[in-house]
Amino acid sequence: MTTATRSEFDQGIALTPHAAEPGRYDAELGAGWQIGGGVNGGLLLAVAGHALSLANGDHRDPFSITGHYLSASRPGPATVRTETVRRGRSLTTGTASLLQDGEERLRVLATFGDLDTLDAEVATSALPPVMPLPDECIGVEHAPPQLIEQAALLERFDLRLDPATVGWALGQPSGNGRIQGWFRLADGRQPDPLLLLLVADSLPPVTFDLGRPGWAPTVELTVHLRAKPAPGWLRVAHATRNLAGGYFEEDCEIWDETGRLVAQSRQLARAPRS
Amino acid sequence: MTTATRSEFDQGIALTPHAAEPGRYDAELGAGWQIGGGVNGGLLLAVAGHALSLANGDHRDPFSITGHYLSASRPGPATVRTETVRRGRSLTTGTASLLQDGEERLRVLATFGDLDTLDAEVATSALPPVMPLPDECIGVEHAPPQLIEQAALLERFDLRLDPATVGWALGQPSGNGRIQGWFRLADGRQPDPLLLLLVADSLPPVTFDLGRPGWAPTVELTVHLRAKPAPGWLRVAHATRNLAGGYFEEDCEIWDETGRLVAQSRQLARAPRS
């Protein structure tokens, strides 16, 4: 695939391996993935996940990946160093460090496998989020201008939020701590496992729906990838149930167009002041 | 505190630091913490968490801790090696490796802080699990003998399961994928942050309640510790909503006697065959 035809996301997570240093990859964090002055945490997790995917051979899918966010990333060059902790028959565990100017931004611990080898049984009891069709949802073009200005990455997304969960944009947060919507990439690039790492951190913080419009920096984000997503729209729902002591958890589910629960994530983040 | 008066749990997670090797601690994994031939994964996470707590100075509480289980542990000597990734003003991120005979059993990535410094606001919207009082629940003495034989660690617990979620013990699993109950240590040792790491992996696997009585090895377990637990009983509830492809997630909540949601955890585990 040439750069000319590469999608924005594939450019965003592109890596150059170092022949002389196995496990080292260079990246360029694009200004188009910024939010609130830093680079989006989901994009960073996808960059680190991409490096581990390249390092792990046929165990190329992140079954469980955890990132701890150490310092704010900014657009520009970055280096990812990977290390294999243990390679087993069906799973490989490894670590990745993402650095800029020698300062570590993100440390990752993850176990990878091959989603194509999993057995076909699906006994999921969870139900997909109920919401209006994409055309009846609220596009980002209706978001407050100050939100768009702070979030260049929204231009990469075709994100349609459920009207029932966007009262906060009109100054009327529901207080439920839940935001959901439809997600696809604006340039038509179809979903795959690495994209889901970005999607898990792509909706506005659930704290917006609690009347706290401020910045909510992620301390830790864990994503479980459970199946390869089908082409088409993704339904994304996230919520919090435990805002306390200045922190909150944010649980996210990602469903593909066939109705499969393809990813579950949870993050611990610092709560904005009320 | 002398060994003679130390609780079983404090003995179970006891560590000997090496003066000559900063960050190295020796442990002895006790036979009393076995389940199904291995040492309980929650106990292992508490041992590694204890090492990081000692290494991290005043950032002694695991705010978010993730363990990836690499090989089955057995009773006997073990070594924990810790490494500080980044020390910040209020949070310290570090890694720990637990090894036996040079083989790595568990790799941990965690961010620690001081729960005593958090602000007092509690805006939790989650509600504690509803169940009968401990005396009206089912003690482990009623568990099937083959379960007790395989799980020496149950003798360390005073665990009372909600009768509504123990049909599986009588051959009538509910199919809901949910088990809940009251927990305290049999020897009266009161809960603290490190104990909660054990409690997060202390109930029978939720797959029992789906009619799958087999072994469910943990791939990855993440615990968020949100407050220090009050003395007394803990209420513990865990559930799965996405058993698919041979894996399942298990979400656990731990509530203290005052009704505070003190910990939330999620693990990815291999599903037993149905």
XYZ file of C-alpha atoms in Angstrom:
548
model
C 0.000 0.000 0.000
C 1.475 3.389 -0.938
C 1.327 6.439 1.275
C -0.866 8.166 -1.280
C -3.705 5.713 -0.744
C -3.132 5.042 2.919
C -5.961 5.974 5.258
C -5.506 8.663 7.892
C -5.537 6.009 10.610
C -2.932 3.837 8.883
C -0.747 6.931 8.485
C -1.394 7.793 12.139
C -0.077 4.446 13.391
C 2.627 3.947 10.722
C 5.932 2.585 12.058
C 9.446 2.308 10.718
C 11.352 -0.681 12.134
C 15.066 -0.405 12.898
C 17.054 -3.213 11.281
C 19.877 -2.692 13.761
C 17.667 -2.600 16.857
C 15.104 -5.405 16.907
C 11.917 -4.367 18.707
C 12.422 -0.631 18.043
C 10.015 1.283 15.816
C 9.842 4.977 14.951
C 6.529 6.812 14.664
C 5.328 10.306 13.832
C 2.432 11.463 16.002
C 0.183 13.522 13.764
C -1.302 16.888 14.735
C -4.621 15.588 13.412
C -5.017 13.262 16.424
C -4.827 15.966 19.070
C -7.363 16.523 21.791
C -7.063 19.254 24.396
C -3.389 19.885 23.647
C -2.203 16.259 23.790
C -2.394 13.357 21.370
C -5.443 11.115 21.919
C -4.714 8.229 24.279
C -6.490 5.677 22.097
C -4.306 6.614 19.113
C -1.200 6.193 21.285
C -2.415 2.768 22.420
C -2.972 1.833 18.761
C 0.591 2.942 17.882
C 2.052 0.821 20.708
C -0.311 -2.042 19.840
C 0.814 -1.840 16.211
C 4.446 -2.192 17.302
C 3.647 -5.250 19.425
C 1.623 -6.697 16.558
C 4.659 -6.422 14.283
C 6.939 -7.858 16.974
C 4.680 -10.798 17.883
C 4.632 -12.716 14.590
C 1.380 -14.609 14.045
C 0.062 -13.509 17.450
C -0.896 -10.197 15.941
C -4.155 -9.286 17.722
C -4.269 -7.601 21.156
C -6.480 -9.906 23.268
C -5.854 -7.780 26.359
C -3.827 -4.575 26.291
C -3.212 -2.136 29.148
C -1.627 1.294 28.841
C -0.501 3.566 31.677
C -0.236 7.215 30.593
C 2.877 8.817 32.064
C 3.172 12.255 30.459
C 1.308 14.276 27.835
C 2.257 13.444 24.230
C 2.551 16.096 21.558
C 2.645 15.899 17.766
C 6.032 14.915 16.373
C 8.495 12.042 16.358
C 8.150 9.182 18.830
C 9.908 5.874 19.420
C 8.339 2.608 20.516
C 10.484 -0.094 22.128
C 8.947 -3.537 22.512
C 10.062 -6.515 24.572
C 8.673 -10.041 24.547
C 7.899 -11.289 28.048
C 6.736 -14.795 27.130
C 5.813 -16.493 23.889
C 3.405 -19.427 24.292
C 1.625 -21.691 21.855
C -1.450 -19.503 21.412
C -0.600 -16.285 23.287
C 2.363 -13.909 23.464
C 2.802 -11.393 26.284
C 4.941 -8.325 25.749
C 5.615 -4.763 26.822
C 5.958 -1.563 24.844
C 7.255 1.876 25.806
C 6.403 4.959 23.780
C 8.934 7.768 24.197
C 9.412 11.317 22.929
C 12.781 13.068 23.412
C 13.741 10.315 25.841
C 10.719 10.918 28.067
C 8.341 7.998 28.420
C 4.741 8.858 27.482
C 3.061 5.470 27.684
C 3.942 2.047 29.096
C 1.993 -0.929 27.764
C 1.615 -4.530 28.938
C -0.375 -6.794 26.633
C -1.153 -10.355 25.623
C -1.602 -10.997 21.913
C -3.041 -13.931 19.975
C -4.741 -14.656 16.671
C -8.470 -13.866 16.688
C -8.934 -15.990 13.555
C -8.087 -19.152 15.504
C -10.768 -18.734 18.194
C -13.661 -21.149 18.324
C -16.939 -20.014 16.835
C -19.149 -20.186 19.924
C -20.774 -16.861 20.888
C -22.740 -17.010 24.152
C -22.787 -13.251 24.794
C -25.622 -12.222 27.126
C -24.992 -8.474 26.853
C -27.278 -6.593 24.481
C -26.152 -3.881 22.059
C -27.025 -0.285 22.990
C -30.411 0.859 21.733
C -30.288 4.119 19.785
C -31.700 5.807 16.693
C -30.186 5.137 13.272
C -27.053 7.151 12.354
C -29.029 9.639 10.260
C -31.207 10.400 13.288
C -28.207 10.953 15.555
C -26.161 14.107 16.159
C -23.071 14.602 14.001
C -19.977 16.297 15.318
C -20.783 19.303 13.122
C -23.353 20.184 15.786
C -20.835 20.079 18.643
C -19.945 23.332 20.412
C -17.179 25.129 18.428
C -14.896 25.240 21.477
C -15.031 21.417 21.576
C -14.096 21.057 17.902
C -11.233 23.539 18.232
C -9.751 21.501 21.053
C -10.226 18.186 19.298
C -8.684 17.982 15.849
C -9.197 14.225 15.955
C -12.970 14.707 15.621
C -12.335 15.641 11.965
C -11.002 12.096 11.421
C -14.281 10.608 12.687
C -17.799 10.239 11.394
C -19.285 10.155 14.873
C -23.070 10.307 15.411
C -24.143 10.612 19.023
C -27.466 9.371 20.366
C -29.570 12.530 20.941
C -30.629 11.085 24.317
C -27.010 11.317 25.529
C -25.961 14.757 24.215
C -27.936 17.064 26.478
C -24.574 18.251 27.846
C -23.843 19.939 24.484
C -26.883 22.149 25.132
C -26.058 22.777 28.777
C -28.436 20.070 29.978
C -26.371 17.018 31.002
C -28.578 14.061 31.921
C -26.588 13.183 35.017
C -26.639 9.513 33.969
C -22.932 9.375 33.104
C -23.540 7.634 29.775
C -22.726 8.639 26.176
C -23.268 6.451 23.127
C -23.223 6.709 19.378
C -22.247 5.370 15.969
C -18.611 5.470 14.879
C -16.806 5.120 11.584
C -13.735 6.766 10.143
C -14.444 9.824 7.984
C -12.251 8.544 5.122
C -14.074 5.204 4.900
C -11.260 3.040 6.269
C -12.932 -0.091 7.671
C -12.543 -1.229 11.303
C -9.952 -3.783 12.391
C -8.502 -4.761 15.785
C -6.005 -1.878 16.006
C -8.679 0.678 15.149
C -10.758 -0.575 18.082
C -7.977 0.577 20.444
C -8.584 4.106 19.180
C -12.370 3.756 19.271
C -12.230 2.727 22.951
C -11.068 6.271 23.745
C -12.903 8.193 21.022
C -16.170 9.414 22.588
C -16.374 12.599 24.657
C -15.647 11.817 28.343
C -18.706 10.475 30.179
C -18.125 13.200 32.747
C -19.583 15.680 30.179
C -22.895 13.919 30.859
C -22.400 14.530 34.601
C -22.102 18.283 34.085
C -18.309 18.329 34.292
C -17.052 19.669 30.952
C -13.381 19.749 31.892
C -10.427 17.653 30.863
C -10.331 14.046 32.151
C -6.791 12.671 31.748
C -6.513 8.893 31.509
C -4.358 7.165 34.109
C -4.820 3.644 32.728
C -6.778 2.101 29.844
C -7.332 -1.625 29.286
C -8.986 -3.009 26.149
C -10.120 -6.600 25.591
C -10.443 -7.437 21.909
C -12.830 -10.331 21.485
C -13.469 -10.611 17.731
C -12.517 -8.966 14.458
C -15.097 -6.302 13.651
C -17.208 -6.608 10.506
C -17.042 -3.753 7.968
C -19.467 -0.893 8.533
C -20.642 1.151 11.474
C -19.586 0.483 15.047
C -21.895 1.147 17.975
C -19.979 2.540 20.944
C -21.378 3.058 24.436
C -19.522 4.142 27.513
C -20.554 4.921 31.061
C -19.309 5.507 34.584
C -20.812 4.264 37.843
C -18.135 5.216 40.343
C -16.968 8.826 40.298
C -15.354 9.264 43.712
C -12.238 10.670 45.352
C -11.307 12.658 42.257
C -11.206 9.647 39.907
C -13.722 7.721 37.814
C -13.875 4.524 35.824
C -15.119 4.626 32.230
C -16.420 1.344 30.802
C -16.783 1.153 27.041
C -18.353 -1.438 24.757
C -17.863 -1.611 21.000
C -20.351 -3.548 18.871
C -19.914 -4.190 15.161
C -22.544 -3.906 12.443
C -23.480 -7.604 12.790
C -24.298 -7.099 16.482
C -21.168 -8.763 17.853
C -19.602 -7.341 21.026
C -16.080 -7.014 19.587
C -14.328 -5.067 22.365
C -14.742 -4.096 26.005
C -12.595 -1.507 27.699
C -12.242 0.190 31.052
C -10.160 3.182 31.975
C -9.312 4.941 35.220
C -9.226 8.712 34.746
C -8.946 11.833 36.852
C -12.309 13.519 37.265
C -12.716 17.141 36.202
C -13.812 19.482 38.973
C -17.583 19.864 39.215
C 4.328 -7.576 64.485
C 5.787 -11.036 65.157
C 5.270 -14.039 62.927
C 3.365 -15.754 65.727
C 0.592 -13.162 65.650
C 0.638 -12.477 61.920
C -2.531 -13.273 60.026
C -2.601 -15.979 57.372
C -2.880 -13.317 54.662
C 0.050 -11.286 55.994
C 2.114 -14.471 56.091
C 0.918 -15.299 52.580
C 2.208 -12.013 51.134
C 5.279 -11.652 53.382
C 8.425 -10.446 51.591
C 12.114 -10.337 52.431
C 13.923 -7.433 50.741
C 17.492 -7.874 49.480
C 19.806 -5.169 50.772
C 22.245 -5.826 47.918
C 19.599 -5.816 45.161
C 17.192 -2.888 45.463
C 13.736 -3.781 44.145
C 14.162 -7.529 44.748
C 11.987 -9.324 47.305
C 11.775 -13.014 48.198
C 8.440 -14.679 48.957
C 7.218 -18.115 49.956
C 3.982 -19.124 48.222
C 1.982 -21.084 50.781
C 0.216 -24.381 50.041
C -2.828 -22.933 51.811
C -3.528 -20.581 48.880
C -3.836 -23.285 46.233
C -6.761 -23.724 43.894
C -6.929 -26.506 41.320
C -3.222 -27.283 41.556
C -1.926 -23.702 41.199
C -1.644 -20.783 43.592
C -4.632 -18.401 43.480
C -4.096 -15.539 41.020
C -5.430 -12.929 43.420
C -2.901 -13.958 46.067
C -0.112 -13.674 43.470
C -1.310 -10.190 42.508
C -1.304 -9.238 46.221
C 2.296 -10.526 46.576
C 3.440 -8.472 43.571
C 1.364 -5.504 44.751
C 2.975 -5.764 48.180
C 6.443 -5.589 46.587
C 5.485 -2.477 44.591
C 3.957 -0.953 47.715
C 7.282 -1.390 49.546
C 9.207 -0.049 46.539
C 6.991 2.992 45.948
C 7.502 4.892 49.204
C 4.463 6.946 50.200
C 2.628 5.931 47.007
C 1.729 2.643 48.649
C -1.793 1.915 47.368
C -2.473 0.260 43.981
C -4.840 2.665 42.197
C -4.763 0.508 39.055
C -2.891 -2.790 38.855
C -2.804 -5.246 35.951
C -1.351 -8.754 36.039
C -0.748 -11.054 33.074
C -0.506 -14.712 34.134
C 2.287 -16.463 32.242
C 2.645 -19.932 33.801
C 1.070 -21.861 36.692
C 2.550 -21.079 40.105
C 3.105 -23.763 42.734
C 3.733 -23.565 46.480
C 7.334 -22.759 47.373
C 9.915 -19.995 47.013
C 9.339 -17.127 44.604
C 11.150 -13.905 43.750
C 9.603 -10.558 42.879
C 11.619 -7.967 40.973
C 10.222 -4.449 40.797
C 11.153 -1.531 38.586
C 9.973 2.067 38.790
C 8.767 3.381 35.425
C 7.907 6.919 36.506
C 7.538 8.661 39.826
C 5.243 11.686 39.765
C 3.934 14.037 42.405
C 0.849 12.004 43.290
C 1.274 8.744 41.328
C 4.071 6.237 40.743
C 3.986 3.713 37.902
C 6.032 0.536 38.139
C 6.383 -3.047 36.991
C 6.839 -6.274 38.913
C 7.829 -9.767 37.786
C 7.122 -12.806 39.938
C 9.435 -15.735 39.176
C 9.926 -19.308 40.374
C 13.103 -21.198 39.421
C 13.840 -18.488 36.865
C 10.506 -18.951 35.092
C 8.235 -15.922 35.076
C 4.758 -16.600 36.510
C 3.244 -13.136 36.528
C 4.068 -9.753 34.998
C 2.478 -6.688 36.588
C 2.110 -3.073 35.463
C 0.578 -0.727 38.026
C 0.119 2.857 39.123
C 0.226 3.513 42.846
C -0.788 6.495 44.955
C -1.968 7.306 48.469
C -5.696 6.689 48.978
C -5.615 8.817 52.143
C -4.905 11.944 50.081
C -7.949 11.676 47.797
C -10.700 14.206 48.055
C -13.801 13.227 49.988
C -16.411 13.512 47.250
C -18.321 10.273 46.540
C -20.717 10.527 43.587
C -21.028 6.777 42.971
C -24.212 5.907 41.073
C -23.726 2.122 41.261
C -25.748 0.356 43.932
C -24.423 -2.417 46.184
C -25.579 -5.970 45.400
C -28.811 -6.966 47.131
C -28.575 -10.236 49.060
C -29.621 -11.844 52.333
C -27.598 -11.266 55.503
C -24.464 -13.411 55.974
C -26.223 -15.825 58.334
C -28.848 -16.465 55.655
C -26.232 -17.161 52.962
C -24.454 -20.403 52.092
C -21.124 -21.042 53.793
C -18.316 -22.892 52.081
C -18.963 -25.871 54.385
C -21.920 -26.617 52.105
C -19.820 -26.642 48.935
C -19.339 -29.921 47.065
C -16.420 -31.868 48.655
C -14.589 -32.081 45.316
C -14.548 -28.246 45.232
C -13.099 -27.940 48.746
C -10.429 -30.575 48.043
C -9.261 -28.610 45.009
C -9.323 -25.281 46.801
C -7.295 -25.131 50.005
C -7.646 -21.355 49.946
C -11.354 -21.641 50.803
C -10.259 -22.617 54.341
C -8.693 -19.150 54.675
C -12.042 -17.490 53.859
C -15.329 -16.951 55.633
C -17.283 -16.780 52.382
C -21.115 -16.748 52.390
C -22.702 -16.995 48.972
C -26.113 -15.598 48.114
C -28.420 -18.659 47.844
C -29.878 -17.153 44.639
C -26.482 -17.548 42.931
C -25.411 -21.031 44.101
C -27.804 -23.252 42.123
C -24.722 -24.586 40.317
C -23.607 -26.320 43.544
C -26.815 -28.384 43.347
C -26.519 -29.055 39.627
C -28.917 -26.218 38.749
C -26.877 -23.266 37.444
C -29.062 -20.212 36.823
C -27.472 -19.416 33.472
C -27.201 -15.757 34.507
C -23.408 -15.795 34.855
C -23.461 -14.040 38.223
C -22.209 -15.082 41.684
C -22.212 -12.883 44.769
C -21.654 -13.150 48.478
C -20.129 -11.865 51.705
C -16.397 -12.148 52.297
C -14.126 -11.866 55.286
C -10.965 -13.686 56.284
C -11.495 -16.720 58.535
C -8.891 -15.541 61.043
C -10.479 -12.126 61.511
C -7.785 -10.086 59.740
C -9.490 -6.888 58.574
C -9.571 -5.758 54.937
C -7.038 -3.324 53.473
C -6.028 -2.395 49.904
C -3.729 -5.398 49.350
C -6.390 -7.826 50.580
C -8.788 -6.465 47.963
C -6.423 -7.742 45.244
C -7.026 -11.253 46.590
C -10.764 -10.718 47.036
C -11.093 -9.678 43.369
C -10.211 -13.288 42.442
C -11.756 -15.111 45.412
C -15.242 -16.168 44.312
C -15.894 -19.351 42.303
C -15.654 -18.600 38.549
C -18.873 -17.104 37.160
C -18.785 -19.849 34.538
C -19.986 -22.267 37.287
C -23.282 -20.353 37.087
C -23.339 -20.973 33.305
C -23.151 -24.747 33.794
C -19.423 -24.959 33.061
C -17.786 -26.365 36.187
C -14.270 -26.626 34.727
C -11.118 -24.659 35.351
C -11.047 -21.060 34.026
C -7.427 -19.845 33.926
C -6.927 -16.092 34.110
C -5.075 -14.451 31.225
C -5.174 -10.924 32.661
C -6.638 -9.299 35.777
C -6.931 -5.545 36.392
C -8.051 -4.095 39.721
C -8.916 -0.451 40.421
C -8.696 0.381 44.112
C -10.850 3.385 44.875
C -10.933 3.683 48.667
C -9.608 1.982 51.779
C -12.174 -0.552 52.954
C -13.804 -0.148 56.373
C -13.424 -3.025 58.848
C -16.040 -5.770 58.652
C -17.714 -7.754 55.923
C -17.140 -7.110 52.230
C -19.867 -7.658 49.651
C -18.465 -9.139 46.458
C -20.364 -9.589 43.205
C -19.013 -10.739 39.887
C -20.561 -11.456 36.524
C -19.853 -12.096 32.872
C -21.736 -10.775 29.853
C -19.476 -11.829 26.991
C -18.499 -15.495 26.868
C -17.405 -15.994 23.262
C -14.626 -17.554 21.219
C -13.366 -19.593 24.169
C -12.793 -16.595 26.465
C -14.898 -14.570 28.871
C -14.601 -11.372 30.869
C -15.347 -11.412 34.600
C -16.268 -8.085 36.195
C -16.097 -7.873 39.965
C -17.195 -5.227 42.431
C -16.185 -5.083 46.079
C -18.248 -3.048 48.537
C -17.263 -2.437 52.156
C -19.495 -2.593 55.206
C -20.282 1.133 54.997
C -21.645 0.698 51.454
C -18.661 2.214 49.643
C -17.632 0.725 46.285
C -13.964 0.211 47.208
C -12.709 -1.804 44.227
C -13.675 -2.743 40.680
C -11.904 -5.421 38.705
C -12.105 -7.121 35.337
C -10.319 -10.209 34.146
C -10.019 -12.001 30.826
C -10.058 -15.772 31.285
C -10.213 -18.890 29.171
C -13.687 -20.405 29.238
C -14.097 -24.006 30.365
C -15.686 -26.290 27.774
C -19.463 -26.510 28.113
